[in-house]
Structures are given as C-alpha cells and as structure tokens.
Coordinates of C-alpha atoms in Angstrom, one line a residue:
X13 CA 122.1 96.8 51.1
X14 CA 119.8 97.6 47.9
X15 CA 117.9 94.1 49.5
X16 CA 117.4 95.3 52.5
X17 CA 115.9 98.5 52.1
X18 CA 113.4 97.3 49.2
X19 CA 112.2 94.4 52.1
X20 CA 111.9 96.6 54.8
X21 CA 109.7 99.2 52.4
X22 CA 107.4 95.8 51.5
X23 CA 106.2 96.4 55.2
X24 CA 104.8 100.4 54.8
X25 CA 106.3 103.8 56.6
X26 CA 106.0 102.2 60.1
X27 CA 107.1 99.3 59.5
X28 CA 110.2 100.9 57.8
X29 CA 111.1 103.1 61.5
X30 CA 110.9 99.9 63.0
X31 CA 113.4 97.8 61.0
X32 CA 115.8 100.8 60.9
X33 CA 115.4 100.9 64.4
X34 CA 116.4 96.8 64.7
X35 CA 118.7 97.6 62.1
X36 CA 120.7 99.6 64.3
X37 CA 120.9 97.3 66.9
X38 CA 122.9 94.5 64.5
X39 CA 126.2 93.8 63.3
X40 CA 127.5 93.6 59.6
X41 CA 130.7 90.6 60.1
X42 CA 133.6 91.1 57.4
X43 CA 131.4 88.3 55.5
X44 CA 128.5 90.5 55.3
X45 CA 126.6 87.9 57.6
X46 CA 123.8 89.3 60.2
X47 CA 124.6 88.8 63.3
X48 CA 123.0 89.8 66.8
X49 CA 124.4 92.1 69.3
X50 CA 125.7 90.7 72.5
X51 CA 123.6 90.5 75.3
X52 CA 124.4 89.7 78.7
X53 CA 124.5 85.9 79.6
X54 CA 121.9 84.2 80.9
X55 CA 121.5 81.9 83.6
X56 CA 121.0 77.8 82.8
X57 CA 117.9 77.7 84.1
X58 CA 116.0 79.3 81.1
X59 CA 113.2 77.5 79.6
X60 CA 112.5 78.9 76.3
X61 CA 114.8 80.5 74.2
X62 CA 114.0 82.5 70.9
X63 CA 116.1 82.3 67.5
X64 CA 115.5 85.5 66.8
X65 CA 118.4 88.5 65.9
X66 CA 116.5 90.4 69.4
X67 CA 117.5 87.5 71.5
X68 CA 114.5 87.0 73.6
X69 CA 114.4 84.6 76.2
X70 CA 111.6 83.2 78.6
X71 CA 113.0 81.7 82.7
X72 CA 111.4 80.0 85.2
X73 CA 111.9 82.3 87.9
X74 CA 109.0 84.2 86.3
X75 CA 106.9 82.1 88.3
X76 CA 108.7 82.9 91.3
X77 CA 108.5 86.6 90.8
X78 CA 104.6 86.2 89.9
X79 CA 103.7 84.2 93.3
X80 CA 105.7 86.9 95.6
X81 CA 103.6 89.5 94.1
X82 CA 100.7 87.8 94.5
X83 CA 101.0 87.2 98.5
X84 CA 101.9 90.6 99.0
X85 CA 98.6 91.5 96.8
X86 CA 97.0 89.1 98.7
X87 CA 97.9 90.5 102.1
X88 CA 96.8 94.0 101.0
X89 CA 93.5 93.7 99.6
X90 CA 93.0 92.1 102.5
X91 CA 92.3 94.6 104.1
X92 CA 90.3 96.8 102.0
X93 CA 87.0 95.4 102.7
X94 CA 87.9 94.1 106.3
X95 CA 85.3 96.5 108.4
X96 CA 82.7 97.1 106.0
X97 CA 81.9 93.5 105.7
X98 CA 81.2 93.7 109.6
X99 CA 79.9 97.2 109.1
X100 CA 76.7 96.7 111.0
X101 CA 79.0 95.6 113.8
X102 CA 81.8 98.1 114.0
X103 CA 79.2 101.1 113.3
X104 CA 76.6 100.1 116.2
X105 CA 78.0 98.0 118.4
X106 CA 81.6 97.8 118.9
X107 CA 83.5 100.9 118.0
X108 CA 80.1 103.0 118.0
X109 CA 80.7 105.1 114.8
X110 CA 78.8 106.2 112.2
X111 CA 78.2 104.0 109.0
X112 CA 79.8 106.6 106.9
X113 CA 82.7 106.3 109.4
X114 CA 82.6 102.5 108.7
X115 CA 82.6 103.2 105.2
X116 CA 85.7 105.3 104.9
X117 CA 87.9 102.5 106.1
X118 CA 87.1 101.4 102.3
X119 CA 86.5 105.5 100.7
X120 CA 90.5 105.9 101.9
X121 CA 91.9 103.4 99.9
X122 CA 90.6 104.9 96.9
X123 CA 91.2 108.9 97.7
X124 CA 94.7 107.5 99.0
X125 CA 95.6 106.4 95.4
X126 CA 94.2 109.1 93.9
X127 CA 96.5 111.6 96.0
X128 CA 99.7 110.0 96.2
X129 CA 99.7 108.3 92.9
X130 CA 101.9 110.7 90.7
X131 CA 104.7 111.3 93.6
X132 CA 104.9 107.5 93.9
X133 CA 105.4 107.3 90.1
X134 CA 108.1 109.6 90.1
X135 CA 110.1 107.2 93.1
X136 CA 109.1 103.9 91.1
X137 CA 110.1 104.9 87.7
X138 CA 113.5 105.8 89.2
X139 CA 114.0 102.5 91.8
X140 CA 112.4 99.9 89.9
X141 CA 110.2 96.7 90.1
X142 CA 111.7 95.2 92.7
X143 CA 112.0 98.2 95.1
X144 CA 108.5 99.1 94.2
X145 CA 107.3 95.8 95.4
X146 CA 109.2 95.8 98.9
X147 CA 107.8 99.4 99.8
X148 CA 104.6 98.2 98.9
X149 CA 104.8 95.1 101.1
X150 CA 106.4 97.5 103.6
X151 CA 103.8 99.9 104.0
X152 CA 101.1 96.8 104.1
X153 CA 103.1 95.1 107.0
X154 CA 103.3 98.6 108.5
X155 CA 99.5 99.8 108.6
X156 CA 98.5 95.9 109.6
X157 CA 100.3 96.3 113.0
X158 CA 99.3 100.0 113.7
X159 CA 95.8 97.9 113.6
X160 CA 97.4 95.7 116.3
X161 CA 97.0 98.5 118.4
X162 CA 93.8 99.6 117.6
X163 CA 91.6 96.7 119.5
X164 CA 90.4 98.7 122.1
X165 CA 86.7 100.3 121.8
X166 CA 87.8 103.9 121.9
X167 CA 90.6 103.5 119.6
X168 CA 89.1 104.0 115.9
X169 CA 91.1 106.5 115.1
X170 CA 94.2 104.4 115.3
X171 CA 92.3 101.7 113.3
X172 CA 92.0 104.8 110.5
X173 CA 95.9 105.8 110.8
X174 CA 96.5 102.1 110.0
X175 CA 94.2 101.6 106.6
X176 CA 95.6 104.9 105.8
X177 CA 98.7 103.0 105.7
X178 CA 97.2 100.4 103.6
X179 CA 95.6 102.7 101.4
X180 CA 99.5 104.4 100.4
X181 CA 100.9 101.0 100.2
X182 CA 98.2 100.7 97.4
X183 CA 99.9 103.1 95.1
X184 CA 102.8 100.8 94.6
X185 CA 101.2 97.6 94.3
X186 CA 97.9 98.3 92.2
X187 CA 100.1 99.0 89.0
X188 CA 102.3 96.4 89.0
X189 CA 100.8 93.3 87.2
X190 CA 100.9 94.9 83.6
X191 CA 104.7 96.1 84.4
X192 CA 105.3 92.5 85.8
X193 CA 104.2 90.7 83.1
X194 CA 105.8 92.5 80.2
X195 CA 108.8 92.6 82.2
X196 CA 108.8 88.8 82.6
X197 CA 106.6 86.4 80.7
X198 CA 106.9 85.7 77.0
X199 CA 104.0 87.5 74.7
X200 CA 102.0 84.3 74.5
X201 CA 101.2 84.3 78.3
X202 CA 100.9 88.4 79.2
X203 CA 97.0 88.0 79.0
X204 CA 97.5 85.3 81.6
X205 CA 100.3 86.6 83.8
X206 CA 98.4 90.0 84.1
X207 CA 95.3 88.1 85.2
X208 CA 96.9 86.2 87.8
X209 CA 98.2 89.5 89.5
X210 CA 94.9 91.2 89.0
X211 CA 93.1 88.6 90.6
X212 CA 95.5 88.3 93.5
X213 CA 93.4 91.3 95.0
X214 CA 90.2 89.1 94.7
X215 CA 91.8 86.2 96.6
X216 CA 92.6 88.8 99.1
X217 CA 88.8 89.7 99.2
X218 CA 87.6 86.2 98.9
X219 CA 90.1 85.5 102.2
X220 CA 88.6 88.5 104.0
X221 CA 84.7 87.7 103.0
X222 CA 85.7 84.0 104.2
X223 CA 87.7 84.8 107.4
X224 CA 86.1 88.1 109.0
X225 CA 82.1 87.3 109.0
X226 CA 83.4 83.9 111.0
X227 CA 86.0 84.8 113.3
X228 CA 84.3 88.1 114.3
X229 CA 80.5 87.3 115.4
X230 CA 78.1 90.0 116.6
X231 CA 77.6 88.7 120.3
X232 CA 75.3 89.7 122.2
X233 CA 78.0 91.2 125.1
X234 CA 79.9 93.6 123.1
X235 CA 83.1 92.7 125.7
X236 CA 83.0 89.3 123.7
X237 CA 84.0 91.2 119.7
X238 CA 87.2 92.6 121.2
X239 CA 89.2 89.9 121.5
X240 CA 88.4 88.1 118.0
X241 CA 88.9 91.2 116.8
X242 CA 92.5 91.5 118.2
X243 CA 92.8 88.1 116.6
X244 CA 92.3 88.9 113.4
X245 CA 94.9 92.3 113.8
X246 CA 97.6 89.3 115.4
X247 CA 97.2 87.0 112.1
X248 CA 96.9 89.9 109.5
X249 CA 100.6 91.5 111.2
X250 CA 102.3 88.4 111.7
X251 CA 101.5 87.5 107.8
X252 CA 102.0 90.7 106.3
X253 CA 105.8 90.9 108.2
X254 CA 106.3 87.2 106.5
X255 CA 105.6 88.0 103.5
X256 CA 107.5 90.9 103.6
X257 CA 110.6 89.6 104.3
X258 CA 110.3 86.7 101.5
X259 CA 109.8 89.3 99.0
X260 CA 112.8 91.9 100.3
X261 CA 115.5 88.3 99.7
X262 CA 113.5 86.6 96.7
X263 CA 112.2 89.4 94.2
X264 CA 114.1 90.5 91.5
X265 CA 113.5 93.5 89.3
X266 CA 114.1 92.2 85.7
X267 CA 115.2 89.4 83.6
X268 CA 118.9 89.6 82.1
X269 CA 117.0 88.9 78.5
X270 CA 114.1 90.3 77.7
X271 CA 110.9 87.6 76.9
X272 CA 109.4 89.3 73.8
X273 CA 110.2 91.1 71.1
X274 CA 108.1 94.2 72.0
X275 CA 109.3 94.0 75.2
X276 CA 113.3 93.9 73.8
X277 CA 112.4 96.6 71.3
X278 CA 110.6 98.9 74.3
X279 CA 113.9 98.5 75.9
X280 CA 116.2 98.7 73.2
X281 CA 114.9 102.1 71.7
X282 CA 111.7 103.6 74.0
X283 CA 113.4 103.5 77.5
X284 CA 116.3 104.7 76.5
X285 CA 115.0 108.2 76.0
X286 CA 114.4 110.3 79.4
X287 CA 111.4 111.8 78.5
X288 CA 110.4 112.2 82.0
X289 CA 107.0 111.1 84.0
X290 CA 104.9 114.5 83.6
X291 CA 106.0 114.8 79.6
X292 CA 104.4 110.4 79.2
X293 CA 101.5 111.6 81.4
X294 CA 100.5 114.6 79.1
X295 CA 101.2 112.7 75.9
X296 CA 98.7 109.7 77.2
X297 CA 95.8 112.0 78.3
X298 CA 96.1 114.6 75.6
X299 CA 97.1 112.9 72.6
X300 CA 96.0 109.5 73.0
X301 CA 92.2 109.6 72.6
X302 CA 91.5 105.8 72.7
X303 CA 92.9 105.9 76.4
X304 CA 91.0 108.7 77.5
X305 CA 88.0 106.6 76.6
X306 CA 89.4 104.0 78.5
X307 CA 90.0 105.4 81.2
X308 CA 86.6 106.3 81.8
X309 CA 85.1 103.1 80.4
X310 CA 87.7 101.5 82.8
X311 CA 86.7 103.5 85.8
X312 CA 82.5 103.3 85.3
X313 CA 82.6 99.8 85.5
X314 CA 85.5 98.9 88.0
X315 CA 83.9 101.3 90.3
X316 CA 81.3 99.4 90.4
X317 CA 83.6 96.4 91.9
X318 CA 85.3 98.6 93.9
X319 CA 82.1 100.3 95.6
X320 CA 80.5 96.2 95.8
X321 CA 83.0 95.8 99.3
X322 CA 80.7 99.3 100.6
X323 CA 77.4 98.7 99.3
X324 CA 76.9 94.4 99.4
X325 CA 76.2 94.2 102.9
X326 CA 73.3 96.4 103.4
X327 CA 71.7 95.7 100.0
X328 CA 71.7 91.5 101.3
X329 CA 70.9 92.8 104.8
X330 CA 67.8 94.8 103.8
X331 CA 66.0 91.3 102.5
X332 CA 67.7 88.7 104.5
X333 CA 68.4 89.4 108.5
X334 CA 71.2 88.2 110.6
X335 CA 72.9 86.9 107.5
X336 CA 76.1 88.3 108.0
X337 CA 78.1 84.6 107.1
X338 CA 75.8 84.2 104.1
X339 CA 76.9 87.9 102.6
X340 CA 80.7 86.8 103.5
X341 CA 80.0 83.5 101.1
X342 CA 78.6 85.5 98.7
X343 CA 81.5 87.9 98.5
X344 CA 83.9 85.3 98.0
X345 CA 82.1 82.8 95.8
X346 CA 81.9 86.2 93.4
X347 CA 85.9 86.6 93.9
X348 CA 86.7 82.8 93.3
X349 CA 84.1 82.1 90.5
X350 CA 85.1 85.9 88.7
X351 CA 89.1 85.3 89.5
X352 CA 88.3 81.4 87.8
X353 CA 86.4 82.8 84.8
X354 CA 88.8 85.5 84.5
X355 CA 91.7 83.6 83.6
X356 CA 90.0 81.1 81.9
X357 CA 88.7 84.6 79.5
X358 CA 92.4 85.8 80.0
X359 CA 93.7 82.5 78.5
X360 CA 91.3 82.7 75.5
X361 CA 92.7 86.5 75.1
X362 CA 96.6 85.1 75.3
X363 CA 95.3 82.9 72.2
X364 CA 92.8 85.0 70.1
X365 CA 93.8 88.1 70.3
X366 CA 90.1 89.4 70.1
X367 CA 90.5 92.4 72.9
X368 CA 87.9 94.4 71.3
X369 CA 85.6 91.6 70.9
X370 CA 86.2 90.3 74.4
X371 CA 86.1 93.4 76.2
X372 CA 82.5 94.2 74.4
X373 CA 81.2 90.9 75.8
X374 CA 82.1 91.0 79.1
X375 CA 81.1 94.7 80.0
X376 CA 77.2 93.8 78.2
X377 CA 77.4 90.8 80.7
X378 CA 78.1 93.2 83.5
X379 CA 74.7 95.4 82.8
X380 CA 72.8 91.9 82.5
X381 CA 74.2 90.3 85.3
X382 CA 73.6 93.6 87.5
X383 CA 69.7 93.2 86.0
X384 CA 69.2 89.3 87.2
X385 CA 71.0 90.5 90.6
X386 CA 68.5 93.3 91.5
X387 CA 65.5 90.9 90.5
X388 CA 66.7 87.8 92.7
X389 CA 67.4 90.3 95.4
X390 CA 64.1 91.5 95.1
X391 CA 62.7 87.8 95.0
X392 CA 64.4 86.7 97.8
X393 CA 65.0 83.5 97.0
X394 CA 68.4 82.7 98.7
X395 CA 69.7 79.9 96.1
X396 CA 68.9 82.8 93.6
X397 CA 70.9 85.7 94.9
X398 CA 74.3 83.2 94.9
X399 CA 73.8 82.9 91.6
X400 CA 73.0 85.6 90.3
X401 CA 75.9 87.6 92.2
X402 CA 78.6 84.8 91.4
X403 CA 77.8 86.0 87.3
X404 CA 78.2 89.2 88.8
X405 CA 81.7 88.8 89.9
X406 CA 82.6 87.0 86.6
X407 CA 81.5 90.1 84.7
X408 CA 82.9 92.7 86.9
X409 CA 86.2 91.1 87.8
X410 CA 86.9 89.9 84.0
X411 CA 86.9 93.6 82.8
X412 CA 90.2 94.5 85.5
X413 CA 92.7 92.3 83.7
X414 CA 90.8 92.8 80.4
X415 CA 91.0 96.5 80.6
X416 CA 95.1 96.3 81.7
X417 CA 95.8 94.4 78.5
X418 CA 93.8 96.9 76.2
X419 CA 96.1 99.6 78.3
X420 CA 98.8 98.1 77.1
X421 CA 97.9 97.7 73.7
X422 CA 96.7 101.5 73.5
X423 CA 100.0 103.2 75.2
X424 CA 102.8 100.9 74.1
X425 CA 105.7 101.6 74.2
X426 CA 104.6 103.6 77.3
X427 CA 106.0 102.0 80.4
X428 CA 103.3 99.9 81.9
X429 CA 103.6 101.4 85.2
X430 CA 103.1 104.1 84.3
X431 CA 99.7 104.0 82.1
X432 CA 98.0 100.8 84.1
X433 CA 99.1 103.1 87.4
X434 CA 96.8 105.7 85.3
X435 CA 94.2 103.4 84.2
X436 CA 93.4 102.5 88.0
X437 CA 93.1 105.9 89.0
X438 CA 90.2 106.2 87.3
X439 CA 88.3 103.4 89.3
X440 CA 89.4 104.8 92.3
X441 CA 88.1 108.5 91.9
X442 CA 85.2 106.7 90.0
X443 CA 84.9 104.4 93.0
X444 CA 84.9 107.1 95.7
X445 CA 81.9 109.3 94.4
X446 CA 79.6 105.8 93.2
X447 CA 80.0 104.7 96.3
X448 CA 78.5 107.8 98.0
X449 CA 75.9 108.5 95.9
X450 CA 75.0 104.9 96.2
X451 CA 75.2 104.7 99.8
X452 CA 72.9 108.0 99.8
X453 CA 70.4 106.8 97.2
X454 CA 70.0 103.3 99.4
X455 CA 69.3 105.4 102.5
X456 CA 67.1 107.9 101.4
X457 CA 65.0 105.9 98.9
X458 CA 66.0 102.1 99.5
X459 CA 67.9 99.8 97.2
X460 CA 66.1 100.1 93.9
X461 CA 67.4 103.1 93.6
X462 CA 71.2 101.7 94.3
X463 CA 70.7 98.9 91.3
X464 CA 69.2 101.6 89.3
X465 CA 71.9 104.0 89.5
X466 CA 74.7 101.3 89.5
X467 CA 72.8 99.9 86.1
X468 CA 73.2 103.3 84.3
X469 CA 77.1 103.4 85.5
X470 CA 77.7 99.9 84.1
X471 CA 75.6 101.2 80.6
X472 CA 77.4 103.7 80.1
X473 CA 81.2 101.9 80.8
X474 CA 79.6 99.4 78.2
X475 CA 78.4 102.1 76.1
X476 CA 82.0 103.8 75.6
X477 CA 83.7 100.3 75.3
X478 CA 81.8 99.9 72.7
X479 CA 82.5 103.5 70.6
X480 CA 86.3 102.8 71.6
X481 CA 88.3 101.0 68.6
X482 CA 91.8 100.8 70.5
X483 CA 94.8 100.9 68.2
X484 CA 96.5 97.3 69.5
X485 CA 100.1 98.9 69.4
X486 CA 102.1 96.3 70.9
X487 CA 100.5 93.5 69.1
X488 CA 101.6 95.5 66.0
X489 CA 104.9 96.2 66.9
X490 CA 105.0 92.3 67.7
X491 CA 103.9 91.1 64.0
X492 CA 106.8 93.7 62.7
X493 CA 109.2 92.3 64.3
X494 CA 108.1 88.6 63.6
X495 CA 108.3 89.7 60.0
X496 CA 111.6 91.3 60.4
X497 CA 113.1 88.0 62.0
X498 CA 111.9 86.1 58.7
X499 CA 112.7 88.8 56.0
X500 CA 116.3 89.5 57.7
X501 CA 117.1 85.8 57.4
X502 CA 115.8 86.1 54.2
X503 CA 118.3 89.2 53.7
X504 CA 121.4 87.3 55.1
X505 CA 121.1 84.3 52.6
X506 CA 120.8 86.6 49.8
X507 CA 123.6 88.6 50.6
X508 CA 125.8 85.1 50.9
X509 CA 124.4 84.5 47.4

C-alpha cells in the first residue's frame, strides 16, 4: 500500500485526487491483485476495446448515432436562412413585408435560443441525449408543416408562427455535438466527431443556398412564386416527419461502456453529484475566467457567421444585379469548402493537440479573409468574390467546432450540454444585435460601413482569443489517467513480488 501512495504522489496534489478517486473505483482480490470493477456487458459488435482498469470501450453504432443527428441538424438549419436568401422577393413582391420583417425570420432563431435556453436545459439534463434529440426533431418537423400552411400571400404571419417553431427546436439541437461526441467516440476522434455535428448546420445552409435561389424564381407575375413556394413547404415537411421518425426508433442515449477515460471518470465521480443546473451555470460564468473570455471571443466571431445568412444578399446585390442564383452558389460553396476545411483542421486538432495554436490561426484568418472579401466586392470582379468568400467560410466556420472543443477543455468535467449550450448563447445574442447594426449601417451609409464594422467584431474575437490561455482540463485529466493505467500495473506486479 506504501507503493501505491509514494506513485501516485510522483504525479503532484492533482494528480494524487485523481488516483484516489480511481482508486476507489477498484477491487483489492484475496491475492492482493488489481482488478477492475464490473461493468455492464457489452454488446459483440464493439470495435475497440481498451486494457485499461476504467474499461473503456469504443462501438460502431457511434456512427449510427452521429448520422441521425446530423439529418435532423440538417433539416433544421435548413430553415434558418430560407427567406432571407429570397429576401428581395418575399419583402417586395410576394408577401409584401418589410426587409426587417424578412430579416426576423432569421433574428428569431437567435432571440429564441437565447429565451428558452435555460428552461430547455433543465428538461435535457433530466431526459437525456436521446430524448433531447427527438423533441428537437419534433419541434423541426412541427414548425416545417405550420409553413405548409403559410403559402398564401396574406399569410406571413403563419410563416412566423412556424420558424418560431424552428427557432425553439434550436435549443435542443444546437448543443448536442460536444455532449454527443464525449458521450460516444473514443478521445482520439472527439475533435472530429464534434466537427461533423457542427457542420451538419452548414450542409443544411449549403442545401438551402443550393435549393431555394432555384426552385423559387422572382417572376415577373407574382401569381407564378406561390406555388414553388408551396413546393418547397411540401419537401421541407415531408423530410422533416422522415427524419423524425428514424431518429424516435434508431437513437440511443448512451453507450453501455464509456469510450474514454475522461469520459468514464466524468461519469464515475462528476455526474454522480446532483449539483443542479443553476449551481454549474454560476460556477462556469463566475469562477471560470477562461470561459468567460470564450464566450465572448466565441460569440464576436460566430456572430459574424450567423448574421452572413441576413447580410450576404444585399452586400452581393448592391454590385451585382439580378444575381440572386450566383449569391445562393456563393453561400454554399462557403458551407461546403468551410465544413471541408473544417474537418480537415478538426482532424489535425484530434492529432496535435495544439487548441491554442489553432484557434489563434484561424480567428487571424477570419479578419484577413473578411479584408480580401470587402476589396473583391468592391472590385467586382465576379471570379474574385467566390474566392474570396469561400476563405471566408473556412475561417468563420473552422472557429464553431474549434471553439466547442476548447469549451470542453475549459469546463471539464462540466457536462457538455450544458457549457457548449452556453457557449452558443453567446453567438446568438451576439448574432441578433451585429446583425441590426449591420443591416442599419448598410442602409444608411452603404456597405463599407458593414465590412468595416463586421472587421472590428472579427478583431476583437481575434484579439481576446489571443489574451485567453485556456486551462486544457480534460486533456489533463486524460494524461493522469494514461499514467495511472501504467503506474497501477506497475503497482500490481510489485505487490505480487
């Protein structure tokens, strides 16, 4: 026992709560041999499996999980940008609204989260991934047929009632990816898991950029909008209820086994304590100083993502007329080129490690990228413009699954629903307010003013990215418990001596 106590000491004070924490998970046998715990069995179809006394073990079904999430992502981000990409033809032609009207089809998603954000955290910490999930997909499938209803011209109001729908089935499935991953894939693929299920909202946008712009024309008789439009409702409802019902038989909440050791010790010792929601939240915000500073770092430059869906179609429309396909193109070559650069930089995280040094890189990338947009838009040189906003959407869209993973690292062994359901907060209200002031600064002294002041938000999310050295918790708590697994080996075979 004398052994044991001098090893674990070797490792420092924290190291030492840790061990005596894993410590208390084991079992002495009569011949003083360590041996695991029981855990529940497993199925056969598990891929990896770990020696170590935590028992960690990786399935396939992961994969299964991840792609479920990702259609019912898909099918709500959707719908986020689905009017404002057609504003000019909602606003003047079709429904006759205002373009601020138009705009808050995209403002409610973000005051929506905001608002119900905390209640929702109290049901999901209490039912669950998987039940989190299915309302999620519920609410989605339930706001995209309210929509159904909303074809006729004098019915915008119903249209509202129905991305107010969207908007609250938001709340459930924004946060999930971080939760998701930790809760299913192995520690050498969480960087890559979460990226995937951030980036399932930009294949939703790069649908919706693809899709609206060339099923919904501006003709010249407005009678002519109403029935593509009513197409597009049809689809969007009859694949929302789909997907709905795939993942309400197919998703599962958790493994049997956990698939890390941080994970297994986050269960075995942190979630075993009822702390409650509001007594986490006030420990993050008040005590936890690197996450306050990423949180707004987090916010400044997703924002600027978030308010692209608003403010893209009349900063392309101002220099290039009647190019209402070319902005959709644009849109979604800056989802599919940012969601393939994104996991490519997600991979190289999974590997390196480097958050700090990878997070710094891509938020400077964002301020230059933002720089060569605003001069190619003023150039107008078409070829240009693609360019210049496919770097764009590498930049920006890099920084979501990025900043997710340095949540994690900066609240563990806080449940990841909980802090990455935090984290987005912040570019939502962020989101809301940049995309007014934008909006206003555009209309009242043209777009120079929009790339300036959307230039000074990406500085300054760079800027506090930069002064923020995150404490990387769970990769911590990982090499303690790598170490433990060799020194209490190293234990056992002395005590046999």
């Amino acid at each position: 026992m004398l052994t044991k106590r001098r090893t674990c000491f070797g490792l420092g004070g924290r190291a030492l709560d840790l061990c005596s924490k894993i410590m208390r998970n084991q079992q002495i046998t009569d011949n003083n041999v360590m041996t695991p715990l029981k855990t529940e069995h497993t199925e056969e179809n598990e891929d990896t499996a770990s020696g170590s006394p935590l028992k960690v073990r990786v399935f396939k079904r992961r994969w299964l999980q991840l792609f479920l999430y990702v259609l019912c992502s898909v099918c709500s981000s959707y719908q986020y940008p689905q009017f404002t990409i057609i504003g000019h033809i909602i606003s003047f032609r079709y429904y006759d609204v205002s373009v601020l009207a138009v705009a808050s089809t995209s403002i409610v998603l973000m005051v929506s989260y905001s608002v119900f954000f905390f209640p929702a955290l109290f049901l999901t910490e209490r039912i669950g991934l998987k039940w989190t999930v299915v309302i999620g997909s519920v609410l989605t499938c339930l706001g995209a047929w309210i929509k159904v209803f909303s074809a006729a011209q004098d019915r915008f109001p119903v249209l509202l009632t129905g991305q107010a729908m969207v908007a609250v089935s938001q709340v459930f499935i924004v946060p999930v990816p971080g939760k998701l991953a930790a809760v299913w894939f192995g520690k050498d693929q969480l960087a890559f898991a979460t990226a995937i299920g951030c980036y399932a909202v930009h294949a939703g946008l790069t649908i919706c950029f693809l899709t609206i712009p060339t099923f919904v024309r501006n003709h010249d008789d407005v009678e002519e909008i109403g029935p593509e439009l009513s197409a597009t409702y049809w689809i969007l409802a009859i694949a929302c209820t789909v997907v709905t019902l795939a993942v309400l038989v197919f998703f599962q909440n958790e493994p049997s086994v956990p698939p890390s050791e941080s994970r297994a010790l986050q269960k075995s010792t942190y979630e075993r304590l009822d702390k409650g929601v509001l007594m986490s939240v006030k420990k993050l915000v008040t005590k936890n100083r690197n996450f306050v500073i990423l949180w707004n770092s987090y916010g400044l430059i997703i924002s600027v993502f978030y308010s692209t869906a608003t403010v893209l179609n009349p900063l392309i429309l101002t220099h290039f007329k009647n190019s209402e396909v070319e902005v959709g193109i644009m849109n979604m070559l800056q989802c599919i080129l940012g969601t393939t650069g994104s996991v490519i930089i997600a991979s190289v995280l999974d590997k390196t490690k480097k958050f700090r040094v990878i997070a710094i890189t891509v938020s400077s990338s964002s301020v230059l990228c933002e720089i060569l947009f605003a001069v190619t838009l003023n150039l107008e040189i078409q070829w240009t413009v693609f360019l210049s906003t496919s770097l764009y959407g590498i930049a920006l869209t890099s920084f979501n699954a990025i900043g997710f993973e340095l949540c994690a690292e900066a609240t563990y062994p806080e449940s990841q629903a909980l802090s990455t359901g935090i984290l987005s907060i912040a570019g939502q209200i962020y989101g809301v307010f940049i995309s007014l002031v934008v909006v206003k600064l555009m209309d009242v002294y043209g777009d120079t003013a929009g790339h300036a002041a959307i230039l000074v938000i990406l500085s300054l999310g760079t800027l506090l990215t930069v002064l923020n050295k995150i404490d990387l918790r769970r990769q911590k708590a990982e090499e303690y418990a790598a170490r433990y697994n060799a020194l209490s080996q190293g234990v056992s075979d002395e005590i046999v001596k």
